[in-house]
């Protein structure tokens, strides 16, 4: 089936880049037979011909597709305002002409006049984003290529899955929650090995993080006043439900532990078990957010389900290590520095692996102009922060503060890159349809062929 | 997606999505949308809006086809898609003939273009991702095995929106909650046909017991094949797909993606095991890194 949105292949210099009609026809399925060949010029008259069915849509198309039947009509004299005529409704005479018509259809690919090029881009964003954008990205290319290729078909280039409705609070929550979780883990490890000073800074970070996180989550709700409905059930199939309970438990335990570490209240009999519990819930809160994202239909998230948790783990370690490095005197901060450096490296490595393992169509999300700068900046900050902390963090407090800040920035940017990539991914129908079509073809179950 | 239309699977109760309603359990209800009968009148869209008091969602001129509704969403629970395809006459006449009636002679078939129209709706999946991920329990499965949002529970977390593999459910901006087709829960409980099916003038939208609809759909595909419409195939009609079949399934005349459907939809919750295993490993990695860091700090 040669259809439609032809992706690769030659592109004429006069090809209308922005022809929404042709793009729509292509993306909506266009012709169904496999024998189309490129033929921008009508064989009989030498004039450009237009695909059938275009004139009735615009009312402006020149010489719509009647070629192949009556040479006189190929010269562009058809009244384009007459949709019926242009649409090929020529009744009885048609029967005998059928073969010619059909071959005519195989030849129609047009060079369209200048005035057509800017016309009709009125699709103007419905709720689902800007359909024009995806068309521009893929469509417009190689209109003449009728070679079957891997480019899947779609409905006018419209997205299949919905764009996540989450807003800025969510990536920031991933950052604060991840940092709080890893900080709780560090606070536990440091305090239980006698590094009281480091335990105090880490538990302070955990306290602040777990205090800010629910605020961000509640702000993102469509009905913030109903936040407590989250706690009316525990659903093992919902990462958000599981995570909400996990965050609540971390909040309680990290809060009590921070009180114990910083104020000596509550007393150790409560503080020690609380700190231990925070050390368990902490890593959970740091990584469950990855499961939250991968349990969606957003291609760039769900297809990364084996790797994204490691990105979030690294990112959490980097931010918590960075924060504790910045907040703790150099002499006590050695474990924080090691944690920050390891986290920065893990974050960079894991995110690189994550992007490489994705299907190339899906990985394109990370090359999108709104994502790529964030992604590159995240890696630069993570590696730069790790370098500064690792090389100078043990000598100079200012270097430790700067390196720690860089690690935190890298962590936040990484969350933002992944978050934004999800929006881009959902809006691109090819990322949803392409890999799914490949799966169906590989299984060979989609058996109903036209011939 | 399976396309062997003759393997009609009657859903055994054990494989149904619902938890037990006991004696109140009803036969599973659903829609069979036969797109070969759709004339694109959009009566289903209007009827749905009127009955369910779905707000207007603005006027968008797509400039692409007669479809200016664009997509399903919080305020669009039925969406009629229009696809215009160029088709060579030798193939077209078969399609055209079959769509009219078997008696129309070949030469009277319209050639050159075919129009595919399809009324899209929530699929009421057997394994519904929206139900799986909903953290409040607002999304639930009714005694008819349909999927409905309890609007007095939903807190607008938005998780169901990216979870749906079909892009059906969405959050209503001015309201903050998630909305979608209820399969007219208020009507079917009273033995009434859902508004869209009731309004459909060509029986393109058929409502009824799912088992019965599946049989009817299989017969319809067979009939179309006999008339030469080889492209006719069923979509989401049995349990061979990634959502274990849908309550609302379709007869299509082309690949699903042409209509805006995903060709191989999967309930994302099927991957939970894989995701949590990876997350567990990642969490252990964190513990290992911190343990190592602390130990390294002690040694210095």
XYZ file of C-alpha atoms in Angstrom:
751
model
C 0.000 0.000 0.000
C 1.723 3.047 -1.120
C -0.036 5.542 0.664
C 0.441 8.441 1.811
C 2.283 10.779 3.754
C 5.331 10.248 1.667
C 8.251 11.054 3.764
C 11.400 10.368 1.935
C 12.285 10.813 -1.637
C 12.829 13.623 -4.034
C 11.385 16.958 -3.317
C 10.902 19.391 -6.116
C 12.052 22.933 -5.625
C 8.584 24.191 -6.349
C 6.957 21.856 -3.988
C 4.418 23.677 -1.867
C 5.742 23.332 1.615
C 2.615 24.432 3.268
C -0.137 22.944 1.288
C -2.609 21.838 3.910
C -5.021 20.246 1.510
C -2.540 17.993 -0.102
C -0.997 17.256 3.248
C -4.396 16.488 4.627
C -5.197 14.153 1.811
C -1.933 12.433 2.265
C -2.132 12.135 5.964
C -5.720 11.054 5.885
C -4.865 8.126 3.801
C -4.907 9.411 0.270
C -4.873 6.800 -2.376
C -5.091 3.259 -1.451
C -3.481 1.406 -4.262
C 0.077 0.505 -4.560
C 0.681 1.518 -8.117
C 0.914 5.254 -7.905
C 3.826 6.806 -9.577
C 5.135 10.278 -9.429
C 3.827 12.304 -12.285
C 3.559 15.975 -11.670
C 2.741 16.757 -15.251
C -0.141 15.489 -17.248
C 1.100 13.254 -19.963
C -1.252 14.510 -22.635
C -1.172 18.244 -22.218
C 2.083 18.814 -20.495
C 0.302 20.928 -17.915
C 0.399 20.485 -14.218
C -2.498 18.587 -12.872
C -4.048 18.536 -9.478
C -5.225 15.585 -7.476
C -8.833 14.712 -7.693
C -10.945 15.779 -4.880
C -9.081 18.910 -4.069
C -11.246 21.376 -5.828
C -14.406 20.565 -3.969
C -12.612 21.122 -0.752
C -11.131 24.491 -1.383
C -13.226 25.799 -4.178
C -10.066 27.405 -5.415
C -7.973 24.656 -6.777
C -7.026 25.012 -10.374
C -7.909 22.322 -12.828
C -8.929 19.683 -10.383
C -8.627 16.114 -11.103
C -10.592 15.216 -14.089
C -7.641 14.522 -16.224
C -7.616 11.199 -17.840
C -11.104 11.610 -19.124
C -11.419 14.601 -21.321
C -8.328 16.327 -22.549
C -10.182 19.598 -22.888
C -10.784 19.635 -19.210
C -7.195 19.228 -18.284
C -6.227 22.669 -19.293
C -7.297 24.313 -16.148
C -10.559 25.745 -17.415
C -12.788 23.909 -15.091
C -14.870 26.156 -13.007
C -13.327 25.563 -9.679
C -16.364 26.865 -7.909
C -18.359 24.001 -9.179
C -17.576 21.275 -6.751
C -19.736 18.701 -8.403
C -18.070 19.088 -11.700
C -14.682 19.202 -10.214
C -15.313 16.266 -8.026
C -15.689 14.018 -10.983
C -19.402 13.524 -10.901
C -19.895 12.961 -14.534
C -22.431 10.245 -14.395
C -23.174 7.896 -17.230
C -20.268 8.600 -19.518
C -17.957 7.375 -16.918
C -18.310 3.671 -17.231
C -16.301 3.275 -20.354
C -13.658 5.643 -19.121
C -12.925 3.868 -15.970
C -9.539 2.457 -16.878
C -8.349 5.807 -18.093
C -9.562 7.487 -14.990
C -7.773 5.061 -12.908
C -4.524 5.558 -14.685
C -5.054 9.265 -14.492
C -5.306 8.952 -10.807
C -2.020 7.266 -10.660
C -0.383 10.143 -12.350
C -1.743 13.011 -10.457
C 0.765 14.819 -8.403
C 0.813 18.428 -8.900
C 2.854 21.491 -8.826
C 0.421 23.938 -7.430
C 0.352 27.616 -8.229
C 1.835 30.177 -5.931
C -1.431 31.457 -4.566
C -2.297 28.048 -3.295
C 0.712 27.803 -1.117
C -0.350 30.041 1.646
C -3.974 29.219 1.386
C -5.995 27.216 3.748
C -3.741 26.954 6.701
C -6.678 27.674 8.838
C -6.759 24.557 10.845
C -5.940 26.719 13.766
C -5.400 24.879 16.906
C -8.264 23.169 18.475
C -7.849 21.922 21.920
C -5.368 19.400 20.810
C -2.518 21.592 19.887
C -1.539 22.851 16.504
C -2.198 20.332 13.799
C -0.325 22.507 11.388
C 2.880 22.049 13.170
C 3.182 18.342 12.784
C 2.166 18.637 9.194
C 4.815 21.194 8.573
C 7.342 19.025 10.227
C 6.696 15.985 8.143
C 4.329 17.005 5.448
C 5.327 19.161 2.582
C 8.237 16.928 1.995
C 8.475 14.878 -1.089
C 4.974 15.165 -2.263
C 5.925 13.374 -5.401
C 7.354 10.343 -3.778
C 4.974 7.510 -4.153
C 7.450 4.984 -2.963
C 6.070 3.030 -0.069
C 8.058 3.763 3.001
C 7.985 3.353 6.703
C 6.094 6.539 7.339
C 2.789 5.525 8.826
C -0.512 7.079 8.006
C -2.455 9.220 10.394
C -5.652 11.234 10.599
C -4.649 14.624 9.182
C -1.457 14.446 11.183
C -3.424 14.799 14.387
C -2.166 13.372 17.601
C -3.630 10.071 18.748
C -3.039 10.299 22.474
C -3.757 13.351 24.551
C -1.066 15.748 25.634
C -0.454 15.488 29.380
C -2.331 18.285 31.115
C 0.199 18.605 33.910
C 1.850 21.999 34.292
C 5.073 23.394 35.756
C 4.326 22.115 39.244
C 4.881 18.533 38.186
C 8.507 18.659 36.972
C 9.352 20.809 39.970
C 7.701 18.240 42.186
C 9.790 15.528 40.573
C 12.796 17.605 41.556
C 11.765 18.448 45.103
C 10.373 14.993 45.804
C 13.429 13.279 44.368
C 15.792 15.520 46.289
C 13.841 15.045 49.507
C 13.828 11.275 49.090
C 17.538 11.000 48.433
C 18.259 13.487 51.217
C 16.283 11.362 53.656
C 18.400 8.404 52.627
C 21.596 10.395 53.090
C 20.407 11.742 56.442
C 19.823 8.198 57.609
C 23.192 6.968 56.408
C 25.118 9.930 57.771
C 23.458 10.054 61.169
C 23.655 6.331 61.765
C 27.374 6.430 61.029
C 27.938 9.305 63.385
C 28.193 12.219 60.965
C 25.734 14.403 62.861
C 26.480 17.618 60.992
C 25.812 16.082 57.583
C 22.768 14.273 58.921
C 21.363 17.580 60.048
C 21.759 19.329 56.704
C 20.417 16.372 54.777
C 17.398 15.989 57.021
C 16.733 19.720 56.733
C 16.687 19.357 52.941
C 14.413 16.335 53.255
C 12.081 18.302 55.510
C 11.854 21.248 53.139
C 11.462 19.004 50.130
C 8.683 16.940 51.648
C 6.959 20.131 52.767
C 7.069 21.756 49.350
C 6.189 18.649 47.332
C 2.567 18.209 48.412
C 1.946 21.895 47.856
C 3.102 21.564 44.268
C 1.036 18.423 43.778
C -2.085 20.025 45.160
C -1.579 23.127 43.050
C -1.539 20.970 39.946
C -4.909 19.379 40.675
C -7.922 20.538 38.728
C -9.810 20.575 42.009
C -7.218 21.279 44.713
C -9.826 21.270 47.479
C -10.405 17.591 46.794
C -6.810 16.607 47.430
C -7.780 14.272 50.225
C -9.728 12.122 47.772
C -6.291 10.749 46.926
C -6.258 9.091 50.313
C -9.722 7.560 50.156
C -8.302 4.527 48.351
C -5.036 2.683 47.944
C -4.711 1.398 44.407
C -1.760 -0.773 43.586
C -2.382 -0.276 39.862
C -2.061 3.487 40.140
C 1.498 4.728 40.604
C 0.025 8.055 41.644
C -1.970 6.438 44.418
C 0.967 4.367 45.586
C 3.218 7.401 45.348
C 0.852 9.636 47.268
C 0.864 7.199 50.132
C 4.629 6.875 49.882
C 5.072 10.629 49.933
C 2.748 10.934 52.907
C 4.744 8.330 54.797
C 7.999 10.000 53.848
C 6.633 13.362 54.919
C 5.715 12.042 58.317
C 8.896 10.113 58.926
C 11.263 12.702 57.475
C 9.510 15.443 59.414
C 9.853 13.620 62.709
C 13.424 12.660 61.891
C 14.350 16.234 61.053
C 12.853 17.371 64.360
C 14.940 14.805 66.149
C 18.143 15.685 64.309
C 17.802 19.460 64.435
C 15.856 20.185 67.644
C 16.188 16.960 69.544
C 12.429 16.764 69.555
C 10.802 14.321 69.249
C 13.207 12.245 71.344
C 15.392 9.526 69.956
C 12.902 6.788 70.732
C 10.738 8.282 68.019
C 13.458 9.996 66.026
C 15.606 6.949 65.337
C 12.831 4.751 63.913
C 11.536 7.735 61.994
C 14.928 8.287 60.439
C 15.167 4.613 59.557
C 11.719 4.707 57.978
C 12.632 7.847 56.042
C 15.639 5.960 54.705
C 13.263 3.366 53.273
C 10.557 5.655 51.926
C 13.105 8.122 50.565
C 14.427 6.076 47.658
C 10.894 4.981 46.914
C 9.707 8.562 46.518
C 12.761 9.331 44.406
C 12.051 6.657 41.807
C 8.297 6.094 41.843
C 7.822 9.286 39.842
C 9.527 7.549 36.934
C 6.948 4.759 37.120
C 4.284 7.443 37.228
C 5.489 8.745 33.879
C 6.138 5.398 32.237
C 2.649 4.187 33.119
C 1.057 6.358 30.446
C 0.416 6.112 26.729
C 2.917 8.913 26.053
C 5.441 7.158 23.809
C 8.636 8.801 24.998
C 7.756 8.020 28.594
C 6.266 4.558 28.441
C 8.879 3.188 26.062
C 11.600 4.246 28.515
C 10.156 2.232 31.367
C 13.261 0.166 31.961
C 15.682 3.069 32.020
C 13.866 6.126 33.315
C 13.900 4.993 36.963
C 17.690 5.037 36.830
C 17.657 8.558 35.430
C 15.441 9.648 38.281
C 17.623 7.805 40.784
C 20.730 9.533 39.481
C 19.001 12.867 39.335
C 17.774 12.523 42.910
C 21.198 11.500 44.157
C 22.804 14.417 42.345
C 20.417 17.022 43.720
C 20.494 15.684 47.271
C 24.268 15.299 47.182
C 24.614 18.773 45.748
C 22.332 20.336 48.329
C 24.089 18.645 51.245
C 27.496 19.542 49.810
C 26.480 23.179 49.640
C 24.937 23.267 53.102
C 27.562 21.336 55.048
C 31.060 22.414 56.109
C 33.645 20.856 53.847
C 35.114 18.708 56.571
C 31.834 16.866 57.171
C 30.579 16.726 53.611
C 32.690 13.951 52.098
C 29.787 11.446 51.730
C 27.603 14.172 50.210
C 30.261 14.975 47.665
C 30.688 11.350 46.718
C 26.940 10.981 46.433
C 26.612 14.100 44.303
C 29.387 13.095 41.937
C 28.052 9.557 41.580
C 24.536 10.894 41.100
C 25.565 13.379 38.442
C 27.405 10.691 36.536
C 24.566 8.194 36.890
C 22.030 10.758 35.772
C 23.999 11.620 32.652
C 24.807 8.036 31.815
C 21.302 6.733 32.394
C 19.610 9.495 30.449
C 21.986 8.960 27.550
C 21.239 5.248 27.561
C 17.522 5.990 27.851
C 17.535 8.215 24.790
C 19.660 5.805 22.767
C 17.440 2.839 23.481
C 14.309 4.536 22.277
C 12.911 3.938 18.838
C 14.431 6.623 16.628
C 11.054 8.182 15.894
C 10.355 8.477 19.599
C 13.849 9.605 20.530
C 13.263 12.540 18.192
C 11.343 14.126 21.065
C 14.653 14.891 22.729
C 15.808 16.678 19.586
C 12.793 18.964 19.551
C 13.698 22.658 19.853
C 11.809 22.978 23.127
C 13.549 19.966 24.653
C 17.053 19.779 23.277
C 18.418 22.891 25.045
C 17.072 21.629 28.374
C 18.502 18.206 27.745
C 21.939 19.480 26.826
C 21.973 21.967 29.685
C 20.990 19.190 32.098
C 23.933 17.076 31.062
C 26.323 20.025 31.073
C 25.227 21.052 34.563
C 25.332 17.514 35.915
C 28.791 16.803 34.545
C 30.067 20.281 35.386
C 28.699 20.058 38.911
C 30.204 16.627 39.393
C 33.558 17.907 38.167
C 33.544 20.976 40.401
C 32.439 19.057 43.479
C 34.785 16.183 42.799
C 37.865 18.272 42.060
C 37.455 21.317 44.296
C 34.638 20.532 46.698
C 36.929 19.186 49.387
C 39.160 22.269 49.364
C 36.891 25.232 49.059
C 33.429 25.927 50.425
C 32.568 28.355 47.603
C 33.470 25.653 45.098
C 31.333 23.207 47.031
C 28.411 25.617 46.967
C 28.837 26.314 43.255
C 29.229 22.648 42.374
C 26.277 21.685 44.518
C 24.137 24.314 42.855
C 25.181 23.023 39.446
C 24.230 19.471 40.389
C 20.832 20.657 41.566
C 20.335 22.675 38.401
C 21.249 19.659 36.290
C 18.756 17.536 38.163
C 15.944 20.050 37.716
C 16.746 20.523 34.034
C 16.718 16.762 33.463
C 13.207 16.518 34.936
C 12.116 19.399 32.753
C 13.613 17.847 29.634
C 11.793 14.569 30.253
C 8.575 16.382 31.086
C 8.669 18.536 27.973
C 9.661 15.601 25.809
C 6.430 13.918 26.885
C 4.361 16.811 25.616
C 6.192 16.808 22.298
C 5.880 13.055 22.035
C 2.137 13.004 22.627
C 1.552 15.628 19.966
C 3.365 13.670 17.282
C 1.098 10.966 15.858
C 4.023 9.193 14.245
C 5.500 8.377 17.637
C 2.291 6.679 18.651
C 1.363 5.042 15.373
C 4.780 4.163 13.951
C 5.999 1.678 16.552
C 2.494 0.263 16.981
C 2.173 -0.308 13.241
C 5.547 -2.046 13.298
C 4.348 -4.334 16.085
C 1.194 -5.203 14.185
C 3.131 -5.871 11.005
C 5.626 -8.009 12.869
C 2.848 -10.099 14.330
C 1.221 -10.324 10.951
C -2.223 -10.191 12.454
C -3.434 -7.227 10.497
C -4.288 -9.507 7.689
C -7.087 -7.933 5.794
C -5.457 -6.788 2.605
C -7.290 -5.137 -0.217
C -6.095 -7.676 -2.693
C -5.532 -5.903 16.648
C -6.950 -9.048 15.367
C -8.674 -9.050 12.087
C -10.122 -12.480 11.883
C -13.685 -11.412 12.134
C -15.079 -14.857 12.490
C -13.430 -15.675 15.763
C -16.171 -14.250 17.881
C -15.248 -14.540 21.491
C -17.927 -14.549 24.057
C -16.431 -12.992 27.101
C -16.427 -15.442 29.939
C -17.298 -13.704 33.186
C -13.879 -14.371 34.678
C -12.198 -12.284 32.012
C -14.448 -9.337 32.352
C -13.045 -6.171 33.758
C -15.475 -5.645 36.553
C -15.214 -6.656 40.104
C -18.218 -8.562 41.124
C -21.489 -6.762 41.392
C -23.058 -9.978 42.525
C -26.670 -10.214 41.607
C -26.702 -6.677 40.307
C -24.255 -7.536 37.542
C -25.804 -6.839 34.155
C -24.857 -8.194 30.753
C -21.969 -6.207 29.339
C -23.265 -3.381 27.185
C -21.476 -1.661 24.368
C -21.470 -0.003 20.996
C -20.815 -1.539 17.635
C -19.976 1.333 15.319
C -20.268 0.145 11.745
C -18.413 2.850 9.845
C -19.499 1.440 6.498
C -22.953 2.765 7.306
C -21.939 6.169 8.617
C -23.120 9.110 6.524
C -21.355 11.757 8.581
C -24.493 13.539 9.735
C -23.058 14.170 13.204
C -26.439 13.586 14.814
C -24.602 11.456 17.389
C -22.404 14.390 18.355
C -25.416 16.638 18.837
C -27.549 14.092 20.636
C -24.687 13.327 23.010
C -24.137 16.993 23.770
C -27.807 17.625 24.393
C -28.512 14.649 26.574
C -25.385 14.890 28.636
C -25.314 18.694 28.846
C -21.815 18.760 27.461
C -20.662 22.363 27.069
C -19.904 23.894 23.716
C -16.242 23.758 22.872
C -15.902 26.633 20.476
C -15.951 26.722 16.722
C -12.784 25.519 15.106
C -12.572 25.513 11.351
C -10.149 22.777 10.494
C -9.935 23.647 6.812
C -9.180 20.000 6.179
C -12.494 18.280 5.748
C -16.030 18.455 7.023
C -14.623 17.461 10.386
C -14.486 20.624 12.443
C -14.963 18.782 15.713
C -11.344 17.624 15.443
C -11.000 15.133 18.254
C -12.595 13.566 21.278
C -12.097 15.477 24.480
C -13.647 16.630 27.706
C -16.395 18.393 25.783
C -16.637 16.032 22.816
C -17.769 12.535 23.598
C -18.677 11.577 20.045
C -16.498 12.686 17.168
C -17.233 11.996 13.514
C -14.087 11.662 11.444
C -14.076 12.370 7.718
C -11.430 10.804 5.528
C -11.211 11.542 1.829
C -9.283 9.069 -0.235
C -8.540 8.806 -3.888
C -9.396 5.347 -5.076
C -8.968 3.872 -8.542
C -12.211 2.993 -10.212
C -11.635 -0.730 -10.302
C -11.471 -0.798 -6.580
C -13.852 2.031 -5.991
C -16.817 0.496 -7.695
C -16.725 -2.440 -5.363
C -16.660 -0.235 -2.341
C -19.266 2.108 -3.678
C -21.509 -0.702 -4.714
C -21.321 -2.455 -1.445
C -21.903 0.693 0.506
C -25.059 1.398 -1.421
C -26.624 -1.972 -1.926
C -25.736 -5.217 -3.608
C -28.196 -4.409 -6.370
C -26.513 -1.293 -7.665
C -24.821 -2.194 -10.928
C -21.084 -1.880 -11.102
C -21.036 0.923 -13.602
C -23.161 3.147 -11.402
C -20.652 3.150 -8.633
C -19.055 6.483 -7.968
C -15.400 6.444 -8.724
C -12.386 8.512 -8.044
C -12.794 9.152 -4.381
C -14.187 7.500 -1.363
C -15.309 9.028 1.839
C -14.726 7.227 5.057
C -16.724 8.442 7.985
C -16.518 7.105 11.474
C -18.077 8.127 14.746
C -15.472 7.776 17.446
C -16.293 7.340 21.113
C -14.796 6.114 24.381
C -13.933 2.460 23.924
C -14.951 1.323 27.429
C -11.946 -1.008 27.396
C -11.967 -4.367 29.135
C -8.605 -3.408 30.604
C -8.978 0.323 30.938
C -5.828 2.298 31.640
C -7.817 5.252 32.964
C -9.451 3.084 35.613
C -6.139 1.485 36.495
C -4.262 4.723 37.075
C -7.019 6.804 38.685
C -5.721 7.509 42.210
C -9.059 8.476 43.728
C -11.287 5.712 42.446
C -13.366 8.311 40.624
C -13.114 6.247 37.458
C -14.937 3.009 38.006
C -16.502 0.116 36.183
C -20.262 -0.062 36.255
C -22.490 -3.084 36.529
C -22.747 -2.905 32.718
C -18.956 -3.177 32.450
C -18.757 0.353 31.150
C -16.272 2.934 32.426
C -17.588 6.081 34.084
C -16.078 9.043 35.957
C -17.730 9.860 39.265
C -17.723 13.614 39.057
C -18.204 14.063 42.786
C -14.961 12.186 43.429
C -12.624 13.289 40.633
C -10.085 15.808 41.859
C -8.621 16.562 38.479
C -5.213 14.964 38.958
C -5.067 14.490 35.202
C -3.425 11.067 35.258
C -6.103 9.428 33.120
C -5.469 11.922 30.314
C -2.049 10.677 29.157
C -2.863 7.127 30.264
C -5.630 6.569 27.722
C -4.158 4.911 24.631
C -6.931 6.392 22.488
C -6.741 10.009 23.643
C -10.360 9.943 24.752
C -10.550 11.421 28.224
C -9.496 14.981 28.964
C -9.670 17.553 31.714
C -12.222 20.321 31.322
C -10.361 23.573 31.808
C -13.029 25.674 33.432
C -14.113 22.799 35.631
C -10.886 21.033 36.504
C -12.261 17.511 36.361
C -11.887 14.752 33.797
C -14.807 14.033 31.497
C -15.686 11.477 28.881
C -18.468 9.332 27.475
C -20.503 7.539 30.133
C -22.209 5.265 27.619
C -25.248 7.162 28.905
C -25.106 5.448 32.271
C -28.256 7.296 33.270
C -30.136 6.026 30.228
C -29.034 2.418 30.043
C -29.860 1.910 33.695
C -33.406 2.710 32.673
C -33.350 0.394 29.670
C -32.983 3.299 27.286
C -30.646 3.373 24.318
C -27.728 5.818 24.636
C -28.416 9.148 22.988
C -25.962 8.745 20.118
C -27.221 5.327 19.085
C -30.787 6.510 19.426
C -30.119 9.458 17.135
C -28.122 7.571 14.516
C -30.276 7.463 11.378
C -28.416 4.637 9.637
C -27.744 2.274 12.532
C -24.085 2.900 12.100
C -24.030 3.115 15.894
C -25.602 0.024 17.372
C -26.104 -0.437 21.085
C -26.789 -3.642 22.912
C -25.389 -6.638 24.727
C -21.774 -6.913 23.733
C -21.896 -10.625 22.980
C -24.750 -10.082 20.615
C -23.077 -7.107 18.966
C -19.958 -9.155 18.361
C -21.907 -11.823 16.576
C -23.724 -9.233 14.525
C -20.436 -7.531 13.638
C -18.917 -10.800 12.510
C -21.857 -11.425 10.235
C -21.625 -7.924 8.858
C -17.959 -8.310 7.999
C -18.680 -11.598 6.317
C -21.444 -10.009 4.279
C -19.192 -7.159 3.232
C -16.453 -9.553 2.224
C -18.900 -11.476 0.119
C -19.758 -8.271 -1.664
C -16.125 -7.695 -2.388
C -15.307 -5.183 0.309
C -12.174 -6.959 1.375
C -10.976 -4.029 3.431
C -13.731 -4.443 5.981
C -12.288 -5.466 9.295
C -13.198 -5.276 12.940
C -11.236 -3.213 15.414
C -11.124 -3.940 19.176
C -13.757 -6.632 18.863
C -12.071 -9.457 20.724
C -9.535 -10.114 23.432
C -6.493 -10.414 21.246
C -5.464 -6.785 21.602
C -3.634 -4.849 24.289
C -6.792 -3.760 26.047
C -8.406 -7.202 25.981
C -11.170 -5.948 23.765
C -13.439 -2.959 24.016
C -17.021 -2.349 24.939
C -17.222 0.001 21.983
C -15.734 -1.565 18.882
C -15.710 -0.709 15.212
C -16.013 -2.013 11.710
C -13.436 -0.168 9.624
C -12.699 0.011 5.928
C -9.044 0.876 6.283
C -6.216 0.678 8.779
C -7.140 2.013 12.203
C -4.584 4.818 12.072
C -6.331 6.306 9.043
C -9.284 7.013 11.315
C -7.049 8.349 14.070
C -7.105 5.110 16.058
C -3.909 3.576 17.431
C -3.187 0.354 15.529
C -2.005 -1.549 18.591
C -3.351 0.073 21.752
C -2.092 -1.266 25.059
C -3.340 -0.745 28.584
C -0.237 0.851 30.003
C -0.848 -0.830 33.351
C 0.207 -4.092 31.701
C 3.758 -2.768 31.975
C 3.566 -2.083 35.692
C 5.595 -5.134 36.628
C 8.384 -4.190 34.278
C 8.348 -0.585 35.429
C 8.345 -1.386 39.128
C 11.118 -3.934 38.710
C 13.266 -1.275 37.064
C 12.292 1.195 39.775
C 13.221 -1.341 42.449
C 16.623 -1.799 40.900
C 17.051 1.955 40.668
C 16.052 2.368 44.316
C 18.560 -0.275 45.358
C 21.174 1.513 43.299
C 20.453 4.642 45.304
C 20.863 2.764 48.557
C 24.100 1.284 47.289
C 25.483 4.654 46.212
C 24.659 6.280 49.537
C 26.032 3.352 51.506
C 29.210 3.519 49.498
C 29.432 7.282 49.903
C 28.967 7.082 53.655
C 31.497 4.283 53.948
C 33.945 6.256 51.873
C 33.401 9.252 54.133
C 34.095 7.140 57.234
C 37.371 5.867 55.888
C 38.771 9.311 55.281
